Amino acid sequence: MRLENKNAIVTGGAGGIGRATALAFAAEGAKVAVVDLRADAAEAVVAEIRAAGGTAVAIAADVANEQDIQRVIATTVEEFGGVNVVFNNAGIIRRTTAVETTAEEWDMVFGVNVKSIFLMCKHIVPVMAANGGGSIVNTGSGWGLKGGGQAISYCASKGAVVNMTRALAIDHGPQGIRVNSVNPGDVNTGMLREEARQLAQDTDAFLAESADRPLGRMGEPAEVAAAVVWLASDDSSYVTGSALVVDGGGIA
Ligand code: NAI
Protein backbone atom coordinates (compact mmCIF):
# COMPACT_ATOMS: atom_id res chain seq x y z
CA MET A 1 0.00 0.00 0.00
CA ARG A 2 2.35 2.70 -1.26
CA LEU A 3 -0.25 5.50 -1.09
CA GLU A 4 -1.85 4.72 2.24
CA ASN A 5 -3.12 7.87 4.01
CA LYS A 6 -2.74 9.92 0.81
CA ASN A 7 -5.52 11.90 -0.81
CA ALA A 8 -5.25 12.32 -4.58
CA ILE A 9 -6.83 14.37 -7.36
CA VAL A 10 -6.77 12.81 -10.86
CA THR A 11 -7.88 15.01 -13.78
CA GLY A 12 -9.12 13.36 -16.93
CA GLY A 13 -9.85 10.51 -14.54
CA ALA A 14 -12.80 9.16 -16.52
CA GLY A 15 -10.76 7.97 -19.50
CA GLY A 16 -7.67 6.03 -20.60
CA ILE A 17 -4.57 6.87 -18.59
CA GLY A 18 -6.47 8.88 -15.95
CA ARG A 19 -8.91 6.06 -15.24
CA ALA A 20 -6.11 3.48 -14.98
CA THR A 21 -4.22 5.77 -12.61
CA ALA A 22 -7.26 6.48 -10.44
CA LEU A 23 -7.77 2.71 -10.08
CA ALA A 24 -4.06 2.15 -9.34
CA PHE A 25 -3.96 4.98 -6.77
CA ALA A 26 -6.99 3.49 -4.99
CA ALA A 27 -5.47 -0.01 -5.07
CA GLU A 28 -2.41 1.46 -3.32
CA GLY A 29 -4.61 2.89 -0.56
CA ALA A 30 -5.21 6.48 -1.70
CA LYS A 31 -8.56 8.25 -1.53
CA VAL A 32 -9.18 9.53 -5.05
CA ALA A 33 -11.10 12.50 -6.49
CA VAL A 34 -11.89 11.56 -10.09
CA VAL A 35 -12.21 14.81 -12.06
CA ASP A 36 -13.51 14.95 -15.62
CA LEU A 37 -15.75 16.85 -18.02
CA ARG A 38 -17.71 13.61 -18.46
CA ALA A 39 -19.68 13.27 -15.21
CA ASP A 40 -21.23 9.85 -15.92
CA ALA A 41 -17.92 8.27 -16.93
CA ALA A 42 -16.26 9.72 -13.80
CA GLU A 43 -19.05 8.24 -11.66
CA ALA A 44 -18.45 4.87 -13.32
CA VAL A 45 -14.76 4.94 -12.32
CA VAL A 46 -15.74 5.86 -8.76
CA ALA A 47 -18.16 2.92 -8.72
CA GLU A 48 -15.32 0.60 -9.83
CA ILE A 49 -13.09 1.90 -7.05
CA ARG A 50 -15.80 1.51 -4.41
CA ALA A 51 -16.63 -1.99 -5.64
CA ALA A 52 -12.98 -2.91 -5.02
CA GLY A 53 -13.21 -1.55 -1.47
CA GLY A 54 -11.61 1.85 -2.12
CA THR A 55 -12.69 5.43 -1.41
CA ALA A 56 -13.39 7.89 -4.22
CA VAL A 57 -15.52 10.83 -5.26
CA ALA A 58 -16.43 12.04 -8.76
CA ILE A 59 -16.22 15.74 -9.56
CA ALA A 60 -17.49 17.07 -12.89
CA ALA A 61 -15.29 19.98 -13.95
CA ASP A 62 -13.54 21.72 -16.82
CA VAL A 63 -9.87 21.89 -15.88
CA ALA A 64 -9.36 24.99 -18.06
CA ASN A 65 -11.76 26.94 -15.84
CA GLU A 66 -10.33 28.57 -12.70
CA GLN A 67 -13.57 28.45 -10.71
CA ASP A 68 -13.93 24.75 -11.52
CA ILE A 69 -10.37 24.10 -10.32
CA GLN A 70 -11.06 25.95 -7.06
CA ARG A 71 -14.24 23.91 -6.59
CA VAL A 72 -12.36 20.65 -7.26
CA ILE A 73 -9.81 21.50 -4.57
CA ALA A 74 -12.44 22.69 -2.06
CA THR A 75 -14.56 19.56 -2.59
CA THR A 76 -11.58 17.22 -2.23
CA VAL A 77 -10.43 18.92 0.98
CA GLU A 78 -13.98 18.80 2.32
CA GLU A 79 -14.38 15.09 1.47
CA PHE A 80 -10.92 13.79 2.43
CA GLY A 81 -9.43 16.48 4.72
CA GLY A 82 -6.48 17.46 2.49
CA VAL A 83 -4.58 16.79 -0.74
CA ASN A 84 -1.18 15.05 -0.96
CA VAL A 85 -1.10 14.01 -4.63
CA VAL A 86 -2.29 15.65 -7.85
CA PHE A 87 -2.15 14.00 -11.28
CA ASN A 88 -2.71 16.75 -13.87
CA ASN A 89 -3.58 14.47 -16.76
CA ALA A 90 -6.59 15.81 -18.71
CA GLY A 91 -5.56 16.59 -22.26
CA ILE A 92 -6.81 17.01 -25.82
CA ILE A 93 -5.17 16.82 -29.23
CA ARG A 94 -5.73 18.49 -32.60
CA ARG A 95 -3.93 16.75 -35.50
CA THR A 96 -3.25 19.83 -37.61
CA THR A 97 -0.27 21.80 -38.91
CA ALA A 98 0.22 25.50 -38.10
CA VAL A 99 -1.41 26.47 -41.39
CA GLU A 100 -4.49 24.35 -40.65
CA THR A 101 -4.88 25.36 -36.99
CA THR A 102 -7.23 28.19 -36.03
CA ALA A 103 -6.29 30.63 -33.26
CA GLU A 104 -9.34 29.40 -31.31
CA GLU A 105 -8.20 25.75 -31.52
CA TRP A 106 -4.71 26.79 -30.38
CA ASP A 107 -6.17 28.53 -27.33
CA MET A 108 -8.42 25.56 -26.56
CA VAL A 109 -5.52 23.06 -26.63
CA PHE A 110 -3.39 25.33 -24.47
CA GLY A 111 -6.33 25.90 -22.10
CA VAL A 112 -6.84 22.19 -21.40
CA ASN A 113 -3.22 20.99 -21.66
CA VAL A 114 -1.26 23.90 -20.13
CA LYS A 115 -3.34 26.58 -18.40
CA SER A 116 -5.13 23.85 -16.42
CA ILE A 117 -1.85 22.82 -14.81
CA PHE A 118 -0.94 26.42 -13.99
CA LEU A 119 -4.38 26.94 -12.42
CA MET A 120 -4.25 23.71 -10.43
CA CYS A 121 -0.76 24.47 -9.13
CA LYS A 122 -1.64 28.09 -8.34
CA HIS A 123 -4.39 26.92 -6.02
CA ILE A 124 -3.08 23.56 -4.74
CA VAL A 125 0.45 24.62 -3.76
CA PRO A 126 -0.71 26.64 -0.71
CA VAL A 127 -2.90 23.70 0.38
CA MET A 128 -0.07 21.19 0.02
CA ALA A 129 2.52 23.50 1.59
CA ALA A 130 0.33 24.04 4.66
CA ASN A 131 0.18 20.25 4.98
CA GLY A 132 3.96 19.67 4.75
CA GLY A 133 4.25 19.05 1.00
CA GLY A 134 3.12 16.61 -1.65
CA SER A 135 3.67 15.21 -5.12
CA ILE A 136 2.36 16.66 -8.40
CA VAL A 137 2.61 14.64 -11.62
CA ASN A 138 1.84 16.27 -14.98
CA THR A 139 1.13 14.34 -18.17
CA GLY A 140 3.44 15.49 -20.93
CA SER A 141 4.10 13.36 -24.01
CA GLY A 142 6.96 11.92 -26.01
CA TRP A 143 5.98 14.64 -28.48
CA GLY A 144 6.59 17.27 -25.81
CA LEU A 145 10.23 16.18 -25.80
CA LYS A 146 10.95 15.47 -29.45
CA GLY A 147 8.05 16.95 -31.47
CA GLY A 148 5.87 15.21 -34.02
CA GLY A 149 3.99 15.85 -37.26
CA GLN A 150 0.55 17.38 -37.82
CA ALA A 151 -0.01 18.32 -34.18
CA ILE A 152 1.53 21.79 -33.79
CA SER A 153 -0.60 23.04 -30.87
CA TYR A 154 -0.32 19.68 -29.07
CA CYS A 155 3.47 19.45 -29.42
CA ALA A 156 3.88 23.06 -28.26
CA SER A 157 1.54 22.47 -25.32
CA LYS A 158 3.31 19.31 -24.16
CA GLY A 159 6.72 20.98 -24.46
CA ALA A 160 5.28 23.66 -22.18
CA VAL A 161 4.15 20.97 -19.71
CA VAL A 162 7.66 19.51 -19.50
CA ASN A 163 9.34 22.86 -18.89
CA MET A 164 6.59 24.19 -16.61
CA THR A 165 7.13 21.05 -14.53
CA ARG A 166 10.82 21.93 -14.08
CA ALA A 167 9.97 25.53 -13.16
CA LEU A 168 7.37 24.38 -10.62
CA ALA A 169 9.87 21.93 -9.13
CA ILE A 170 12.40 24.73 -8.64
CA ASP A 171 9.89 27.14 -7.09
CA HIS A 172 8.15 24.71 -4.74
CA GLY A 173 10.80 22.15 -3.78
CA PRO A 174 11.62 24.21 -0.69
CA GLN A 175 7.98 23.75 0.42
CA GLY A 176 8.33 19.98 0.21
CA ILE A 177 6.41 19.71 -3.06
CA ARG A 178 7.85 17.47 -5.79
CA VAL A 179 6.71 18.06 -9.39
CA ASN A 180 7.47 15.62 -12.23
CA SER A 181 6.12 14.86 -15.68
CA VAL A 182 5.28 11.46 -17.12
CA ASN A 183 5.74 11.32 -20.89
CA PRO A 184 3.93 8.46 -22.62
CA GLY A 185 4.39 7.23 -26.17
CA ASP A 186 1.36 5.79 -27.98
CA VAL A 187 -1.01 4.35 -25.39
CA ASN A 188 -4.15 2.32 -26.09
CA THR A 189 -6.83 4.92 -25.22
CA GLY A 190 -9.63 6.86 -26.85
CA MET A 191 -7.16 9.59 -27.79
CA LEU A 192 -5.39 7.38 -30.39
CA ARG A 193 -8.76 6.53 -31.97
CA GLU A 194 -9.67 10.23 -31.98
CA GLU A 195 -6.38 10.96 -33.78
CA ALA A 196 -7.18 8.38 -36.46
CA ARG A 197 -10.59 10.04 -36.89
CA GLN A 198 -9.11 13.53 -37.16
CA LEU A 199 -6.54 12.34 -39.73
CA ALA A 200 -9.26 10.40 -41.61
CA GLN A 201 -7.14 7.24 -41.33
CA ASP A 202 -8.27 3.66 -40.83
CA THR A 203 -8.28 3.06 -37.05
CA ASP A 204 -6.75 -0.43 -37.16
CA ALA A 205 -3.95 0.68 -39.49
CA PHE A 206 -3.29 3.73 -37.31
CA LEU A 207 -3.14 1.60 -34.15
CA ALA A 208 -0.88 -0.94 -35.89
CA GLU A 209 1.64 1.84 -36.66
CA SER A 210 1.86 2.54 -32.93
CA ALA A 211 3.67 -0.78 -32.52
CA ASP A 212 6.66 0.52 -34.51
CA ARG A 213 9.07 0.81 -31.58
CA PRO A 214 11.68 -1.40 -29.88
CA LEU A 215 9.16 -3.18 -27.63
CA GLY A 216 6.97 -3.88 -30.68
CA ARG A 217 3.60 -2.71 -29.33
CA MET A 218 1.79 0.32 -28.05
CA GLY A 219 1.50 0.88 -24.30
CA GLU A 220 -1.43 0.07 -22.07
CA PRO A 221 -2.87 2.70 -19.68
CA ALA A 222 -1.93 0.60 -16.63
CA GLU A 223 1.74 0.75 -17.68
CA VAL A 224 1.68 4.54 -17.49
CA ALA A 225 -0.30 4.37 -14.24
CA ALA A 226 2.44 2.24 -12.67
CA ALA A 227 4.98 5.00 -13.36
CA VAL A 228 2.63 7.65 -11.97
CA VAL A 229 2.10 5.62 -8.77
CA TRP A 230 5.87 5.60 -8.29
CA LEU A 231 6.18 9.36 -8.86
CA ALA A 232 3.23 10.01 -6.53
CA SER A 233 4.58 7.79 -3.75
CA ASP A 234 7.38 8.38 -1.27
CA ASP A 235 9.41 5.75 -3.19
CA SER A 236 10.45 8.65 -5.47
CA SER A 237 11.23 10.98 -2.56
CA TYR A 238 14.42 12.43 -4.16
CA VAL A 239 12.93 12.83 -7.67
CA THR A 240 11.66 16.25 -8.75
CA GLY A 241 11.66 18.21 -12.01
CA SER A 242 12.17 15.01 -13.98
CA ALA A 243 10.57 14.02 -17.29
CA LEU A 244 9.97 10.28 -17.05
CA VAL A 245 9.49 8.66 -20.47
CA VAL A 246 7.16 5.62 -20.71
CA ASP A 247 7.08 4.79 -24.41
CA GLY A 248 8.40 1.29 -25.15
CA GLY A 249 11.55 2.87 -26.51
CA GLY A 250 9.84 5.13 -29.06
CA ILE A 251 13.04 6.84 -30.01
CA ALA A 252 12.19 7.84 -33.60
P1 NAI B 1 -8.47 10.06 -23.18
O1 NAI B 1 -9.09 10.92 -24.23
O2 NAI B 1 -8.81 8.63 -23.08
O3 NAI B 1 -8.69 10.71 -21.74
C1 NAI B 1 -8.64 12.09 -21.52
C2 NAI B 1 -9.69 12.44 -20.48
O4 NAI B 1 -9.62 13.85 -20.23
C3 NAI B 1 -11.12 12.14 -20.96
O5 NAI B 1 -11.81 11.39 -19.99
C4 NAI B 1 -11.72 13.52 -21.16
O6 NAI B 1 -13.12 13.57 -20.93
C5 NAI B 1 -10.94 14.35 -20.16
N1 NAI B 1 -10.93 15.79 -20.48
C6 NAI B 1 -10.71 16.35 -21.68
N2 NAI B 1 -10.82 17.68 -21.59
C7 NAI B 1 -11.11 17.97 -20.29
C8 NAI B 1 -11.36 19.17 -19.58
N3 NAI B 1 -11.34 20.37 -20.18
N4 NAI B 1 -11.63 19.08 -18.25
C9 NAI B 1 -11.69 17.88 -17.63
N5 NAI B 1 -11.47 16.72 -18.27
C10 NAI B 1 -11.19 16.76 -19.58
O7 NAI B 1 -6.92 10.24 -23.44
P2 NAI B 1 -5.63 9.63 -22.72
O8 NAI B 1 -4.84 9.02 -23.80
O9 NAI B 1 -5.94 8.86 -21.52
O10 NAI B 1 -4.91 11.00 -22.33
C11 NAI B 1 -4.50 11.34 -21.03
C12 NAI B 1 -3.28 12.24 -21.14
O11 NAI B 1 -2.22 11.50 -21.73
C13 NAI B 1 -3.47 13.47 -22.03
O12 NAI B 1 -2.85 14.59 -21.41
C14 NAI B 1 -2.75 13.08 -23.30
O13 NAI B 1 -2.30 14.20 -24.00
C15 NAI B 1 -1.62 12.25 -22.74
N6 NAI B 1 -0.96 11.37 -23.69
C16 NAI B 1 -1.64 10.33 -24.29
C17 NAI B 1 -0.99 9.51 -25.18
C18 NAI B 1 -1.69 8.38 -25.86
O14 NAI B 1 -1.10 7.79 -26.78
N7 NAI B 1 -2.88 8.01 -25.50
C19 NAI B 1 0.44 9.72 -25.51
C20 NAI B 1 1.07 10.79 -24.82
C21 NAI B 1 0.37 11.59 -23.94
Coordinates of N, CA and C in Angstrom, one line a residue, residues 92-94 96 98 101 106 109-110 113-115 140-148 150-164:
I92 N -6.2 17.2 -24.5 CA -6.8 17.0 -25.8 C -5.8 17.2 -26.9
I93 N -6.1 16.7 -28.1 CA -5.2 16.8 -29.2 C -5.9 17.3 -30.5
R94 N -5.2 18.1 -31.3 CA -5.7 18.5 -32.6 C -4.6 18.1 -33.6
T96 N -3.3 18.9 -36.5 CA -3.3 19.8 -37.6 C -1.9 20.5 -37.6
A98 N 0.4 24.1 -38.4 CA 0.2 25.5 -38.1 C -0.7 26.2 -39.1
T101 N -4.4 25.1 -38.3 CA -4.9 25.4 -37.0 C -5.5 26.8 -36.8
W106 N -6.0 26.6 -31.1 CA -4.7 26.8 -30.4 C -5.0 27.1 -28.9
V109 N -6.5 24.1 -27.0 CA -5.5 23.1 -26.6 C -4.6 23.6 -25.5
F110 N -4.2 24.8 -25.6 CA -3.4 25.3 -24.5 C -4.2 25.5 -23.2
N113 N -4.5 21.7 -21.9 CA -3.2 21.0 -21.7 C -2.2 21.8 -20.8
V114 N -2.3 23.1 -20.8 CA -1.3 23.9 -20.1 C -1.8 24.8 -19.0
K115 N -2.8 25.6 -19.4 CA -3.3 26.6 -18.4 C -3.9 25.8 -17.2
G140 N 2.9 14.9 -19.7 CA 3.4 15.5 -20.9 C 3.2 14.5 -22.1
S141 N 4.2 14.3 -22.9 CA 4.1 13.4 -24.0 C 5.5 13.2 -24.6
G142 N 5.7 12.1 -25.2 CA 7.0 11.9 -26.0 C 7.1 13.1 -27.0
W143 N 6.0 13.5 -27.5 CA 6.0 14.6 -28.5 C 6.3 16.0 -27.8
G144 N 6.2 16.1 -26.5 CA 6.6 17.3 -25.8 C 8.1 17.4 -25.7
L145 N 8.8 16.2 -25.9 CA 10.2 16.2 -25.8 C 10.9 16.2 -27.2
K146 N 10.3 15.6 -28.2 CA 11.0 15.5 -29.5 C 10.1 16.0 -30.6
G147 N 8.9 16.4 -30.4 CA 8.1 17.0 -31.5 C 7.4 15.8 -32.3
G148 N 6.5 16.2 -33.2 CA 5.9 15.2 -34.0 C 5.1 16.0 -35.1
Q150 N 2.0 17.1 -37.8 CA 0.5 17.4 -37.8 C -0.1 17.5 -36.4
A151 N 0.6 18.1 -35.5 CA 0.0 18.3 -34.2 C 0.7 19.5 -33.5
I152 N 0.7 20.7 -34.2 CA 1.5 21.8 -33.8 C 1.1 22.3 -32.4
S153 N -0.2 22.5 -32.2 CA -0.6 23.0 -30.9 C -0.3 22.0 -29.8
Y154 N -0.5 20.7 -30.1 CA -0.3 19.7 -29.1 C 1.2 19.6 -28.7
C155 N 2.0 19.6 -29.7 CA 3.5 19.5 -29.4 C 3.9 20.7 -28.6
A156 N 3.5 21.9 -29.0 CA 3.9 23.1 -28.3 C 3.4 23.0 -26.8
S157 N 2.1 22.5 -26.7 CA 1.5 22.5 -25.3 C 2.3 21.5 -24.4
K158 N 2.7 20.3 -25.0 CA 3.3 19.3 -24.2 C 4.8 19.7 -23.9
G159 N 5.4 20.4 -24.8 CA 6.7 21.0 -24.5 C 6.6 21.9 -23.3
A160 N 5.5 22.7 -23.3 CA 5.3 23.7 -22.2 C 5.1 22.9 -20.9
V161 N 4.4 21.8 -20.9 CA 4.1 21.0 -19.7 C 5.5 20.5 -19.1
V162 N 6.4 20.0 -20.0 CA 7.7 19.5 -19.5 C 8.5 20.6 -18.8
N163 N 8.5 21.8 -19.5 CA 9.3 22.9 -18.9 C 8.7 23.5 -17.7
M164 N 7.3 23.7 -17.8 CA 6.6 24.2 -16.6 C 6.8 23.3 -15.4

